[in-house]
CSV table of C-alpha atoms in Angstrom, one decimal:
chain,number,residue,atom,x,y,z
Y,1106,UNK,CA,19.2,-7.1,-56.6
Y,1107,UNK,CA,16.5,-8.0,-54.0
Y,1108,UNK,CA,19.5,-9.0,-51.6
Y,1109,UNK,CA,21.4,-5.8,-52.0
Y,1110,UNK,CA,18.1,-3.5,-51.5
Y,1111,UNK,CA,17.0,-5.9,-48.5
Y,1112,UNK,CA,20.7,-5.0,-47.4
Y,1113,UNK,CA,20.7,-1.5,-48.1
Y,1114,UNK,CA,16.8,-1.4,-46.1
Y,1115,UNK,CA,18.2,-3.2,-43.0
Y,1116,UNK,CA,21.6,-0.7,-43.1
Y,1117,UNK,CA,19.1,2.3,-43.1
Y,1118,UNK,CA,17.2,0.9,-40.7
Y,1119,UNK,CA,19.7,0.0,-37.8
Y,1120,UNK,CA,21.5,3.8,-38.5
Y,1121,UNK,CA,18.4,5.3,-37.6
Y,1122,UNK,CA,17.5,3.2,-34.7
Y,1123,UNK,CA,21.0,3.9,-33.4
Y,1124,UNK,CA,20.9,7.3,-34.2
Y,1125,UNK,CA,17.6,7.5,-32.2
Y,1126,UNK,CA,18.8,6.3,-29.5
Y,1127,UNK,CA,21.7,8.0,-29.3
Y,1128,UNK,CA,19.9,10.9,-29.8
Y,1129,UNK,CA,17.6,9.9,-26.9
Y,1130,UNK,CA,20.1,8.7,-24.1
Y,1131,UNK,CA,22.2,12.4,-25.1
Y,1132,UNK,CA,19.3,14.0,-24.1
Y,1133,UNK,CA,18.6,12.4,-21.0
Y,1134,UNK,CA,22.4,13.4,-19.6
Y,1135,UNK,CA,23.2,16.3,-17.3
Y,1136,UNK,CA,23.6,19.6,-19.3
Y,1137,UNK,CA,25.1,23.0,-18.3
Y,1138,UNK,CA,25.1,22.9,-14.9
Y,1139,UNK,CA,26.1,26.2,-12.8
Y,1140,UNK,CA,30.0,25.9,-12.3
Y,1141,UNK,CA,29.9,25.7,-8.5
Y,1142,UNK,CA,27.3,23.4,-8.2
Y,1143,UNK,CA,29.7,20.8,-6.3
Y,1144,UNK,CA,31.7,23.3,-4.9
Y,1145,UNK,CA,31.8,23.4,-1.1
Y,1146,UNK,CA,31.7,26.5,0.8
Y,1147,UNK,CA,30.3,27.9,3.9
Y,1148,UNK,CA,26.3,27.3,3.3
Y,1149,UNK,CA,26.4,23.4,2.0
Y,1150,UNK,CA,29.0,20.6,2.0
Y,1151,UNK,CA,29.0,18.1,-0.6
Y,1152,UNK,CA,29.3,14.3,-0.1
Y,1153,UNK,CA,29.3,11.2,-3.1
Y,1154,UNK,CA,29.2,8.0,-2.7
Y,1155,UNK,CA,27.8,5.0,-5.0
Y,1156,UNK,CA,24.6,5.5,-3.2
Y,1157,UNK,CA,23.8,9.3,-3.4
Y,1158,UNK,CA,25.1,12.9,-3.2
Y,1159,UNK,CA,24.2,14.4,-0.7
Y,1160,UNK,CA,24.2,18.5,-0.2
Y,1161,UNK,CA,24.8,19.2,3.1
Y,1162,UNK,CA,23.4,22.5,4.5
Y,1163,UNK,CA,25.4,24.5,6.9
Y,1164,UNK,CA,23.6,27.5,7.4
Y,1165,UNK,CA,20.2,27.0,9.6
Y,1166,UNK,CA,19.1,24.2,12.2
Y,1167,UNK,CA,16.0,22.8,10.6
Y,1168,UNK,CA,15.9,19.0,12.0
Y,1169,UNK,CA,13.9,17.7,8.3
Y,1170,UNK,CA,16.2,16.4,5.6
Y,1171,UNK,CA,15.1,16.2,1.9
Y,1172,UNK,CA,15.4,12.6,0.0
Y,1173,UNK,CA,15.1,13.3,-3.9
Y,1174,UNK,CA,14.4,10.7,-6.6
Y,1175,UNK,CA,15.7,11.0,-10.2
Y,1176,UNK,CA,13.3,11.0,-13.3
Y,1177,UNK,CA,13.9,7.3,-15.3
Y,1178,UNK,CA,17.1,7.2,-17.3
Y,1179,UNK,CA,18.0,10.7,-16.3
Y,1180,UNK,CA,21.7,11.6,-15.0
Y,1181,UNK,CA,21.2,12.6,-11.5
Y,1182,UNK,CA,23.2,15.0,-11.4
Y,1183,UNK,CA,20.8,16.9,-13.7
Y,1184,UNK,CA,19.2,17.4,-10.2
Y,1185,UNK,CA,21.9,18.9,-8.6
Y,1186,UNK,CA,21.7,22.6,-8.6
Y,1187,UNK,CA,17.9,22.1,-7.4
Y,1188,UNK,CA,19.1,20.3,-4.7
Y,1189,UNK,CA,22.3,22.3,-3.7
Y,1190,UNK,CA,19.7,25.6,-3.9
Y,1191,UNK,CA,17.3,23.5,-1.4
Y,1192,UNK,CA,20.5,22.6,1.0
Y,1193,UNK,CA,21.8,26.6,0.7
Y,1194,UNK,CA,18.4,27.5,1.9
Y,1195,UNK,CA,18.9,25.4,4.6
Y,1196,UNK,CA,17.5,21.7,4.4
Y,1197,UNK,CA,20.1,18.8,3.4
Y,1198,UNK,CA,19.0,17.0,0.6
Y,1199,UNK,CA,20.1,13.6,-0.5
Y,1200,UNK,CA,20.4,13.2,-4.5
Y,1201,UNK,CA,19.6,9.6,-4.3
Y,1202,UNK,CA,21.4,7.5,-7.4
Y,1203,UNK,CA,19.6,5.0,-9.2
Y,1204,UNK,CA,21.0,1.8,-10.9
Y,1205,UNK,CA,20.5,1.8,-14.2
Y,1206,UNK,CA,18.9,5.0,-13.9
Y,1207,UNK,CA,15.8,3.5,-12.9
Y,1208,UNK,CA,13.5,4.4,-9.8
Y,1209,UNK,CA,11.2,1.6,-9.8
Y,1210,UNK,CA,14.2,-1.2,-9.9
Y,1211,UNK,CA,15.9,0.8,-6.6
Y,1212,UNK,CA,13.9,3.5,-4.9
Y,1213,UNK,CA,13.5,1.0,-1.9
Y,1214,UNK,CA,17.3,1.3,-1.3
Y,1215,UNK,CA,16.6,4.0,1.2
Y,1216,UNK,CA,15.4,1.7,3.9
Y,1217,UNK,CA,18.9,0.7,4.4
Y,1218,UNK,CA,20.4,4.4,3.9
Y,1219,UNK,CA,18.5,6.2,6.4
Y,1220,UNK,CA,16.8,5.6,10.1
Y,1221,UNK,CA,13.2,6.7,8.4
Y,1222,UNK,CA,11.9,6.1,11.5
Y,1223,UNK,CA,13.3,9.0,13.3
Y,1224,UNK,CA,10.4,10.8,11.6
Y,1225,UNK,CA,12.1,13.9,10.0
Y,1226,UNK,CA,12.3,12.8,6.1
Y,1227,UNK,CA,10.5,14.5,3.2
Y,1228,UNK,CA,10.6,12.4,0.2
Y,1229,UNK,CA,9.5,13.6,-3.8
Y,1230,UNK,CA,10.9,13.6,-6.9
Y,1231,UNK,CA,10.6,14.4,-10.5
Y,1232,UNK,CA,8.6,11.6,-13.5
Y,1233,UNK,CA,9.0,8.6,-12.7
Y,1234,UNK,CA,11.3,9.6,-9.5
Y,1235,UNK,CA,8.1,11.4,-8.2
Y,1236,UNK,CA,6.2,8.3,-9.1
Y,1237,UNK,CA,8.3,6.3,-7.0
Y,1238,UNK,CA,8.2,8.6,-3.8
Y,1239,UNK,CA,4.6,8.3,-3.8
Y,1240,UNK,CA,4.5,4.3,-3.7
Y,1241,UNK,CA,7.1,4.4,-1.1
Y,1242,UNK,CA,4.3,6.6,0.8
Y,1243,UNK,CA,1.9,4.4,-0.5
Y,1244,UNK,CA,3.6,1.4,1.0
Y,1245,UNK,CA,5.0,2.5,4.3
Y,1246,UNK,CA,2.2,4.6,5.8
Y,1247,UNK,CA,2.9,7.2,8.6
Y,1248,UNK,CA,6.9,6.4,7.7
Y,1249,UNK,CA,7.3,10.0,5.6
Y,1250,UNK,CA,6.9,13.4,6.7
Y,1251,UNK,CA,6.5,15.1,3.5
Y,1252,UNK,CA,5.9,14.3,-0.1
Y,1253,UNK,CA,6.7,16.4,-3.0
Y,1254,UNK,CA,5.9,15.8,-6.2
Y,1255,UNK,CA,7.3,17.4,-9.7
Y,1256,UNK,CA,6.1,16.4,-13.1
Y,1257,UNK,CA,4.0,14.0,-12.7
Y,1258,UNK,CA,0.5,12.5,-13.3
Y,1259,UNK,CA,1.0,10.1,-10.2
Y,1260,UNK,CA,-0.4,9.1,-7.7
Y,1261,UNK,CA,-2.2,7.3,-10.7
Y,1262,UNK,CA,-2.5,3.3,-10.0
Y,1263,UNK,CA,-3.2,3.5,-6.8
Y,1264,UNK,CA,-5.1,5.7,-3.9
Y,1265,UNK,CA,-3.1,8.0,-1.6
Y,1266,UNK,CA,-6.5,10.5,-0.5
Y,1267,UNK,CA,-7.0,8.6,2.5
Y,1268,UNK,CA,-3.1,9.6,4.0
Y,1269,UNK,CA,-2.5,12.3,6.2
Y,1270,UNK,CA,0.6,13.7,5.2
Y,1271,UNK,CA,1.6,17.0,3.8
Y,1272,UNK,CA,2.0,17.0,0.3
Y,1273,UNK,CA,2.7,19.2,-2.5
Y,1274,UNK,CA,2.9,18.5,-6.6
Y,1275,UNK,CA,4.2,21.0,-8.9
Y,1276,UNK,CA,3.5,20.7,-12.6
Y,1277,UNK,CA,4.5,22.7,-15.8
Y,1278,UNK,CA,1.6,23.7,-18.2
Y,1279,UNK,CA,3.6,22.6,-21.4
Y,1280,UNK,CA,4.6,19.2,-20.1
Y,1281,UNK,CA,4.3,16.8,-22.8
Y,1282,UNK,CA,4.8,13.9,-20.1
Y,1283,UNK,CA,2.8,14.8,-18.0
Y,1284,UNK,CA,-0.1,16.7,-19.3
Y,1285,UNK,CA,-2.0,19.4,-17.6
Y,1286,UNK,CA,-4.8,16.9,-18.2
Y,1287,UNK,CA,-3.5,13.8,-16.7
Y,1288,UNK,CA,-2.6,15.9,-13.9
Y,1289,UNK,CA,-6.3,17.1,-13.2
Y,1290,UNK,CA,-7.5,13.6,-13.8
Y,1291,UNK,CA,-5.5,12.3,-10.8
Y,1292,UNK,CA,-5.6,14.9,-8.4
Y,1293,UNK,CA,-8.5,13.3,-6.8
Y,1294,UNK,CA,-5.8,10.6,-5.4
Y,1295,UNK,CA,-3.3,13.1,-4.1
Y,1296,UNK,CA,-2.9,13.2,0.2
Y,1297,UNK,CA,-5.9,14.9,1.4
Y,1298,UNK,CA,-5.2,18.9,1.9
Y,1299,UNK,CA,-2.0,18.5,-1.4
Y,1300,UNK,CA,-1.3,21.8,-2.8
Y,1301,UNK,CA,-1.6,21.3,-6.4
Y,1302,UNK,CA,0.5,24.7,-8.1
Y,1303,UNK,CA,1.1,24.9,-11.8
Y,1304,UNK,CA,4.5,26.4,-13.4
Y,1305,UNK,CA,3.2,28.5,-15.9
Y,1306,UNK,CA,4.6,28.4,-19.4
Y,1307,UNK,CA,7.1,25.3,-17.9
Y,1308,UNK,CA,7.6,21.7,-19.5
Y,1309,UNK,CA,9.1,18.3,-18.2
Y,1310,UNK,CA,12.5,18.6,-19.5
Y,1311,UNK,CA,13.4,21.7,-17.9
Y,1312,UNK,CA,12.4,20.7,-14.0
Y,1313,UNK,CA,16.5,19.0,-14.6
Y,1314,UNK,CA,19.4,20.1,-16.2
Y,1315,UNK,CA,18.6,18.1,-18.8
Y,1316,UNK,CA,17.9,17.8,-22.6
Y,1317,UNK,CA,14.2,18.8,-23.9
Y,1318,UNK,CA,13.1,15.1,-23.7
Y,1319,UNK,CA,11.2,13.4,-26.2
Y,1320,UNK,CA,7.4,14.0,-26.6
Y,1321,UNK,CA,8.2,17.1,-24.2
Y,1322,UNK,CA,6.3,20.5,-25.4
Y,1323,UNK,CA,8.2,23.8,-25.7
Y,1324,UNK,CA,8.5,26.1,-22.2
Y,1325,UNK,CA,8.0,29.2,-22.9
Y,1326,UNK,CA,10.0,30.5,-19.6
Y,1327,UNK,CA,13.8,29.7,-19.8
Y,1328,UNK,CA,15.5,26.8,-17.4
Y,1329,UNK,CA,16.5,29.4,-15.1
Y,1330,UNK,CA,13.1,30.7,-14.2
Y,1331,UNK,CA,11.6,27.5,-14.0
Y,1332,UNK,CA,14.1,26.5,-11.6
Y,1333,UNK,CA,13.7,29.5,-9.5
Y,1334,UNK,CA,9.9,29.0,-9.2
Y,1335,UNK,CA,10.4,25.4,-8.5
Y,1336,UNK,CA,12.8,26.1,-5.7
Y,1337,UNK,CA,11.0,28.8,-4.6
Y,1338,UNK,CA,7.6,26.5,-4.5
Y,1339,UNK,CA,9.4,23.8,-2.6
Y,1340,UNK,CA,11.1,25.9,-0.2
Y,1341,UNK,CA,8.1,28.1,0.8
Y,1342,UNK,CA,6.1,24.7,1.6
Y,1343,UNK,CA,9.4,23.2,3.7
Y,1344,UNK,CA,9.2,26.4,5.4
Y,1345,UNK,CA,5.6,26.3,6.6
Y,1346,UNK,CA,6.1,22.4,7.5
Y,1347,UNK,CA,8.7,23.9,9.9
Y,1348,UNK,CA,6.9,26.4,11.3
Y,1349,UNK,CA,3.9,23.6,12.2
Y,1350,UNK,CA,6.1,21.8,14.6
């Protein structure tokens, strides 16, 4: 009897472990994406290859180019209307893949992508994507133009006040990954002069395509306005970098 229950305990046990994860790793996939969002046409041009995919904008002459990082485990593509949006509005941006999903394994892949040296690349990303972008900034000083961040308590381990580069962090007041808190607590390591701007009423989850991730609050705006005043956020600060040449 005590063999049967112990077998019976341990059959219970792995269903919900599996369960849970399959629960978790569904949620971290790509999820109703806009239906042209890799369709080509006369404002952006889209390119894949193992590396990236990258939204080629068509429609102005700006000379900066946009490298994006993926949150941990998240499908990339999740990120793909934000970037297409950011490439019709005239800056290419380069949806940068991860393997395994994970930023801090690959995220220095980009030295061998790019010329960074040619001085016209703004870097961010979202969660851990975001964190990664920073230590890249952290490590190769005066290499970046631009940082953005979104959804993210980071810079957190380590000091980026003393850099002099543009910076902006956007954050949502009902992230559960990133709390409002943990935000506030770190802002004092931010680049010097970082606009620090707060999407009311928006989480973590919905700063992708993506599942409401676990530990993630509620928003109480929908995807598509959270979205809107992401891009909007990003692309008013691109614009005044521009304008600064």
């Amino acid at each position: 009897m005590k063999i049967k229950k112990r077998t019976i305990f341990r059959l219970i046990w792995f269903s919900l472990v599996t369960i849970f994860f399959i629960w978790q790793w569904t949620t971290y996939q790509s999820r109703n994406l806009p239906v042209n969002t890799f369709d080509n046409d006369s404002k952006v041009t889209i390119e894949e290859t193992n590396d990236e995919i990258a939204f080629l904008s068509k429609s102005s002459n700006y000379q900066n180019e946009i490298i994006f990082f993926q949150g941990g485990l998240t499908d990339p593509k999740a990120y793909a209307p934000l970037c297409r949006k950011i490439a019709e509005n005239g800056f290419t941006c380069h949806l940068i893949k991860m393997d395994w999903r994970m930023p801090q394994w690959d995220y220095k892949k980009i030295e061998t992508m790019f010329d960074l040296k040619n001085g016209k690349y703004i870097i961010g990303g979202h969660s851990q994507g975001a964190k990664m972008a920073s230590l890249f900034v952290y490590e190769n000083p005066g290499l970046m133009k631009v940082l953005f961040l979104l959804g993210t308590s980071h810079p957190r381990d380590f000091d980026l006040s003393g850099r002099n580069i543009p910076s902006i962090k956007l954050y949502g007041e009902l992230d559960g990954l990133a709390s409002v808190s943990e935000v506030m607590e770190n802002k004092n390591k931010l680049p010097k002069n970082a606009d620090l701007i707060e999407i009311k009423g928006g989480n973590h989850s919905q700063f992708g395509y993506l599942g409401k991730l676990l530990t993630d609050n509620t928003a109480e705006i929908d995807l598509d306005e959270q979205q809107r005043l992401t891009l909007d956020k990003l692309i008013d600060f691109f614009h005044k970098i521009e304008n600064e040449k």
